Amino acid sequence: DSNSTNDSDNAVITVVGADLGITKIVDNEVPGEGDQIIYTIALTNRGPNVASGVQILEPLTNGLIYVTNSPSQGVYTNSTHIWYVGTVGVNSGAVFTLTVQIDTGFADTEITNRTTISASSVPDPNTNNNAAVETIVVNYLKIYKTTSPSGPVDVGSNITYTILVT
């Protein structure tokens, strides 16, 4: 090489990506048949870039019946099982609550529900936090309590409590 002044060069590389992550909790891990439970899914963007077109796949497993939902942003479509989040800024997030009812015929059954980040406008350098799972165990016991009389009573009156376990 007769000209060593052109043997090296520099280039600026812009890293495009966003570390999106989700967590999921359920308000009752041991519900009974017919009970309603609430899943809370939290999405975060740890950066380094804004992510748009973010979608979360939230299919309902057998034994779970859709009741209602409440996203902090975007919209959930029950027919596609997708939470269309939209744009999530760096160090920002969104929360989604999903209320479901436990179907009959699932007593003493484990039901596992998985949530997954399914789309984003930028690549995710850390896919280890792109899914969250919650498992519930459907209780086969139900306890019902009634009182008689059911309204106000006079001082000194008898009250009968009936407890039924099924």
PDB file of C-alpha atoms in Angstrom:
ATOM      1  CA  ASP A   1       0.000   0.000   0.000  1.00  0.00           C
ATOM      2  CA  SER A   2       1.762   3.120  -1.202  1.00  0.00           C
ATOM      3  CA  ASN A   3      -0.754   5.543   0.440  1.00  0.00           C
ATOM      4  CA  SER A   4      -1.312   4.733   4.144  1.00  0.00           C
ATOM      5  CA  THR A   5      -3.380   7.885   4.767  1.00  0.00           C
ATOM      6  CA  ASN A   6      -6.543   6.233   3.435  1.00  0.00           C
ATOM      7  CA  ASP A   7      -6.221   2.897   5.246  1.00  0.00           C
ATOM      8  CA  SER A   8      -8.923   3.603   7.877  1.00  0.00           C
ATOM      9  CA  ASP A   9     -12.183   5.496   8.158  1.00  0.00           C
ATOM     10  CA  ASN A  10     -14.997   6.184  10.645  1.00  0.00           C
ATOM     11  CA  ALA A  11     -18.744   5.861  10.286  1.00  0.00           C
ATOM     12  CA  VAL A  12     -21.605   6.913  12.530  1.00  0.00           C
ATOM     13  CA  ILE A  13     -24.140   4.149  13.190  1.00  0.00           C
ATOM     14  CA  THR A  14     -27.558   4.966  14.573  1.00  0.00           C
ATOM     15  CA  VAL A  15     -28.962   2.148  16.703  1.00  0.00           C
ATOM     16  CA  VAL A  16     -32.682   1.735  16.129  1.00  0.00           C
ATOM     17  CA  GLY A  17     -34.657  -0.290  18.612  1.00  0.00           C
ATOM     18  CA  ALA A  18     -36.715  -0.264  21.757  1.00  0.00           C
ATOM     19  CA  ASP A  19     -36.598  -2.680  24.669  1.00  0.00           C
ATOM     20  CA  LEU A  20     -40.301  -3.328  25.157  1.00  0.00           C
ATOM     21  CA  GLY A  21     -41.317  -5.469  28.102  1.00  0.00           C
ATOM     22  CA  ILE A  22     -44.536  -6.681  29.702  1.00  0.00           C
ATOM     23  CA  THR A  23     -45.576  -7.932  33.107  1.00  0.00           C
ATOM     24  CA  LYS A  24     -48.874  -9.542  34.043  1.00  0.00           C
ATOM     25  CA  ILE A  25     -50.693 -10.136  37.320  1.00  0.00           C
ATOM     26  CA  VAL A  26     -54.083 -11.574  38.227  1.00  0.00           C
ATOM     27  CA  ASP A  27     -56.174 -10.375  41.156  1.00  0.00           C
ATOM     28  CA  ASN A  28     -57.316 -13.872  42.209  1.00  0.00           C
ATOM     29  CA  GLU A  29     -55.173 -16.955  41.583  1.00  0.00           C
ATOM     30  CA  VAL A  30     -57.792 -19.377  42.952  1.00  0.00           C
ATOM     31  CA  PRO A  31     -61.204 -18.321  41.629  1.00  0.00           C
ATOM     32  CA  GLY A  32     -64.298 -20.490  41.488  1.00  0.00           C
ATOM     33  CA  GLU A  33     -66.439 -21.328  38.493  1.00  0.00           C
ATOM     34  CA  GLY A  34     -68.517 -18.296  37.516  1.00  0.00           C
ATOM     35  CA  ASP A  35     -66.196 -15.869  39.337  1.00  0.00           C
ATOM     36  CA  GLN A  36     -64.733 -12.861  37.579  1.00  0.00           C
ATOM     37  CA  ILE A  37     -61.006 -12.161  37.699  1.00  0.00           C
ATOM     38  CA  ILE A  38     -58.955  -9.233  36.441  1.00  0.00           C
ATOM     39  CA  TYR A  39     -55.662  -9.528  34.567  1.00  0.00           C
ATOM     40  CA  THR A  40     -53.476  -6.420  34.634  1.00  0.00           C
ATOM     41  CA  ILE A  41     -50.863  -6.169  31.861  1.00  0.00           C
ATOM     42  CA  ALA A  42     -48.194  -3.453  32.094  1.00  0.00           C
ATOM     43  CA  LEU A  43     -46.137  -2.502  29.027  1.00  0.00           C
ATOM     44  CA  THR A  44     -42.899  -0.514  29.320  1.00  0.00           C
ATOM     45  CA  ASN A  45     -40.458   0.940  26.794  1.00  0.00           C
ATOM     46  CA  ARG A  46     -36.928   1.046  28.189  1.00  0.00           C
ATOM     47  CA  GLY A  47     -35.618   2.652  24.985  1.00  0.00           C
ATOM     48  CA  PRO A  48     -33.434   3.777  23.459  1.00  0.00           C
ATOM     49  CA  ASN A  49     -36.096   4.783  20.885  1.00  0.00           C
ATOM     50  CA  VAL A  50     -39.816   5.437  20.630  1.00  0.00           C
ATOM     51  CA  ALA A  51     -41.830   2.449  19.415  1.00  0.00           C
ATOM     52  CA  SER A  52     -44.969   2.847  17.319  1.00  0.00           C
ATOM     53  CA  GLY A  53     -47.414   0.296  15.974  1.00  0.00           C
ATOM     54  CA  VAL A  54     -47.098  -1.678  19.221  1.00  0.00           C
ATOM     55  CA  GLN A  55     -49.519  -4.581  19.525  1.00  0.00           C
ATOM     56  CA  ILE A  56     -50.023  -7.042  22.370  1.00  0.00           C
ATOM     57  CA  LEU A  57     -51.566 -10.468  21.730  1.00  0.00           C
ATOM     58  CA  GLU A  58     -53.896 -11.427  24.598  1.00  0.00           C
ATOM     59  CA  PRO A  59     -55.831 -14.557  23.610  1.00  0.00           C
ATOM     60  CA  LEU A  60     -58.252 -16.013  26.108  1.00  0.00           C
ATOM     61  CA  THR A  61     -57.511 -19.611  27.025  1.00  0.00           C
ATOM     62  CA  ASN A  62     -60.279 -22.210  27.242  1.00  0.00           C
ATOM     63  CA  GLY A  63     -62.190 -21.645  30.454  1.00  0.00           C
ATOM     64  CA  LEU A  64     -62.005 -17.846  30.287  1.00  0.00           C
ATOM     65  CA  ILE A  65     -64.959 -15.818  29.021  1.00  0.00           C
ATOM     66  CA  TYR A  66     -64.437 -12.187  28.004  1.00  0.00           C
ATOM     67  CA  VAL A  67     -66.346  -9.627  30.128  1.00  0.00           C
ATOM     68  CA  THR A  68     -64.750  -6.190  29.620  1.00  0.00           C
ATOM     69  CA  ASN A  69     -61.436  -4.336  29.255  1.00  0.00           C
ATOM     70  CA  SER A  70     -59.862  -1.000  30.076  1.00  0.00           C
ATOM     71  CA  PRO A  71     -56.643   0.122  28.342  1.00  0.00           C
ATOM     72  CA  SER A  72     -54.806   3.282  29.454  1.00  0.00           C
ATOM     73  CA  GLN A  73     -54.205   3.902  25.750  1.00  0.00           C
ATOM     74  CA  GLY A  74     -55.153   2.234  22.505  1.00  0.00           C
ATOM     75  CA  VAL A  75     -57.955  -0.286  22.071  1.00  0.00           C
ATOM     76  CA  TYR A  76     -58.449  -4.022  22.640  1.00  0.00           C
ATOM     77  CA  THR A  77     -60.397  -6.000  20.065  1.00  0.00           C
ATOM     78  CA  ASN A  78     -61.787  -9.211  21.539  1.00  0.00           C
ATOM     79  CA  SER A  79     -62.363 -10.831  18.120  1.00  0.00           C
ATOM     80  CA  THR A  80     -58.635 -10.598  17.245  1.00  0.00           C
ATOM     81  CA  HIS A  81     -57.368 -10.801  20.857  1.00  0.00           C
ATOM     82  CA  ILE A  82     -55.057  -7.847  20.164  1.00  0.00           C
ATOM     83  CA  TRP A  83     -54.454  -4.770  22.267  1.00  0.00           C
ATOM     84  CA  TYR A  84     -53.556  -2.105  19.701  1.00  0.00           C
ATOM     85  CA  VAL A  85     -51.365   0.081  21.943  1.00  0.00           C
ATOM     86  CA  GLY A  86     -49.981   2.490  19.336  1.00  0.00           C
ATOM     87  CA  THR A  87     -46.935   4.649  20.193  1.00  0.00           C
ATOM     88  CA  VAL A  88     -44.969   4.213  23.415  1.00  0.00           C
ATOM     89  CA  GLY A  89     -42.296   6.772  24.300  1.00  0.00           C
ATOM     90  CA  VAL A  90     -38.933   6.044  25.893  1.00  0.00           C
ATOM     91  CA  ASN A  91     -39.259   5.348  29.636  1.00  0.00           C
ATOM     92  CA  SER A  92     -43.031   5.337  29.231  1.00  0.00           C
ATOM     93  CA  GLY A  93     -45.649   2.639  29.335  1.00  0.00           C
ATOM     94  CA  ALA A  94     -49.281   1.660  29.202  1.00  0.00           C
ATOM     95  CA  VAL A  95     -51.545  -0.500  31.351  1.00  0.00           C
ATOM     96  CA  PHE A  96     -54.374  -2.765  30.269  1.00  0.00           C
ATOM     97  CA  THR A  97     -56.920  -4.497  32.505  1.00  0.00           C
ATOM     98  CA  LEU A  98     -58.959  -7.406  31.220  1.00  0.00           C
ATOM     99  CA  THR A  99     -61.919  -8.786  33.155  1.00  0.00           C
ATOM    100  CA  VAL A 100     -62.896 -12.387  32.422  1.00  0.00           C
ATOM    101  CA  GLN A 101     -65.294 -14.904  33.897  1.00  0.00           C
ATOM    102  CA  ILE A 102     -64.368 -18.491  34.725  1.00  0.00           C
ATOM    103  CA  ASP A 103     -66.474 -20.856  32.638  1.00  0.00           C
ATOM    104  CA  THR A 104     -68.355 -23.800  34.151  1.00  0.00           C
ATOM    105  CA  GLY A 105     -66.819 -27.245  33.830  1.00  0.00           C
ATOM    106  CA  PHE A 106     -63.316 -26.085  34.792  1.00  0.00           C
ATOM    107  CA  ALA A 107     -63.360 -26.831  38.536  1.00  0.00           C
ATOM    108  CA  ASP A 108     -60.053 -28.138  39.882  1.00  0.00           C
ATOM    109  CA  THR A 109     -58.311 -27.130  36.627  1.00  0.00           C
ATOM    110  CA  GLU A 110     -55.187 -25.064  36.003  1.00  0.00           C
ATOM    111  CA  ILE A 111     -55.703 -22.353  33.391  1.00  0.00           C
ATOM    112  CA  THR A 112     -52.612 -20.694  31.943  1.00  0.00           C
ATOM    113  CA  ASN A 113     -52.976 -17.413  30.091  1.00  0.00           C
ATOM    114  CA  ARG A 114     -50.066 -16.009  28.029  1.00  0.00           C
ATOM    115  CA  THR A 115     -49.624 -12.421  26.815  1.00  0.00           C
ATOM    116  CA  THR A 116     -47.080 -11.577  24.081  1.00  0.00           C
ATOM    117  CA  ILE A 117     -45.766  -8.451  22.377  1.00  0.00           C
ATOM    118  CA  SER A 118     -46.657  -9.226  18.768  1.00  0.00           C
ATOM    119  CA  ALA A 119     -45.706  -6.085  16.799  1.00  0.00           C
ATOM    120  CA  SER A 120     -43.586  -2.942  16.953  1.00  0.00           C
ATOM    121  CA  SER A 121     -42.179  -0.481  14.423  1.00  0.00           C
ATOM    122  CA  VAL A 122     -38.625  -1.034  15.680  1.00  0.00           C
ATOM    123  CA  PRO A 123     -36.687  -4.185  16.584  1.00  0.00           C
ATOM    124  CA  ASP A 124     -36.439  -5.240  20.218  1.00  0.00           C
ATOM    125  CA  PRO A 125     -32.872  -5.998  21.372  1.00  0.00           C
ATOM    126  CA  ASN A 126     -34.155  -7.927  24.420  1.00  0.00           C
ATOM    127  CA  THR A 127     -36.890 -10.440  23.651  1.00  0.00           C
ATOM    128  CA  ASN A 128     -36.617 -12.146  27.068  1.00  0.00           C
ATOM    129  CA  ASN A 129     -39.283  -9.810  28.512  1.00  0.00           C
ATOM    130  CA  ASN A 130     -41.728  -9.892  25.575  1.00  0.00           C
ATOM    131  CA  ALA A 131     -44.127 -12.434  27.117  1.00  0.00           C
ATOM    132  CA  ALA A 132     -45.831 -12.859  30.469  1.00  0.00           C
ATOM    133  CA  VAL A 133     -47.771 -15.809  31.854  1.00  0.00           C
ATOM    134  CA  GLU A 134     -50.287 -16.157  34.685  1.00  0.00           C
ATOM    135  CA  THR A 135     -51.680 -19.476  35.903  1.00  0.00           C
ATOM    136  CA  ILE A 136     -54.818 -19.809  37.996  1.00  0.00           C
ATOM    137  CA  VAL A 137     -56.316 -22.871  39.650  1.00  0.00           C
ATOM    138  CA  VAL A 138     -60.103 -23.007  39.530  1.00  0.00           C
ATOM    139  CA  ASN A 139     -61.402 -23.833  42.993  1.00  0.00           C
ATOM    140  CA  TYR A 140     -64.023 -26.536  43.166  1.00  0.00           C
ATOM    141  CA  LEU A 141     -65.476 -25.264  46.465  1.00  0.00           C
ATOM    142  CA  LYS A 142     -68.006 -22.448  46.696  1.00  0.00           C
ATOM    143  CA  ILE A 143     -69.244 -20.945  49.944  1.00  0.00           C
ATOM    144  CA  TYR A 144     -72.565 -19.103  50.146  1.00  0.00           C
ATOM    145  CA  LYS A 145     -73.802 -17.297  53.271  1.00  0.00           C
ATOM    146  CA  THR A 146     -77.303 -15.958  53.822  1.00  0.00           C
ATOM    147  CA  THR A 147     -79.049 -14.395  56.811  1.00  0.00           C
ATOM    148  CA  SER A 148     -82.613 -14.517  57.965  1.00  0.00           C
ATOM    149  CA  PRO A 149     -84.076 -12.027  58.341  1.00  0.00           C
ATOM    150  CA  SER A 150     -82.113 -10.179  55.684  1.00  0.00           C
ATOM    151  CA  GLY A 151     -83.030  -6.644  56.717  1.00  0.00           C
ATOM    152  CA  PRO A 152     -82.704  -4.660  59.938  1.00  0.00           C
ATOM    153  CA  VAL A 153     -83.626  -6.495  63.153  1.00  0.00           C
ATOM    154  CA  ASP A 154     -84.684  -5.415  66.620  1.00  0.00           C
ATOM    155  CA  VAL A 155     -82.307  -5.685  69.550  1.00  0.00           C
ATOM    156  CA  GLY A 156     -82.626  -9.128  71.101  1.00  0.00           C
ATOM    157  CA  SER A 157     -84.021 -10.729  67.933  1.00  0.00           C
ATOM    158  CA  ASN A 158     -82.618 -13.996  66.622  1.00  0.00           C
ATOM    159  CA  ILE A 159     -80.651 -14.054  63.374  1.00  0.00           C
ATOM    160  CA  THR A 160     -80.125 -17.299  61.471  1.00  0.00           C
ATOM    161  CA  TYR A 161     -77.027 -17.691  59.303  1.00  0.00           C
ATOM    162  CA  THR A 162     -77.100 -20.374  56.625  1.00  0.00           C
ATOM    163  CA  ILE A 163     -73.776 -21.423  55.133  1.00  0.00           C
ATOM    164  CA  LEU A 164     -73.811 -23.633  52.077  1.00  0.00           C
ATOM    165  CA  VAL A 165     -70.627 -25.254  50.763  1.00  0.00           C
ATOM    166  CA  THR A 166     -70.798 -26.787  47.289  1.00  0.00           C
TER     167      THR A 166
END
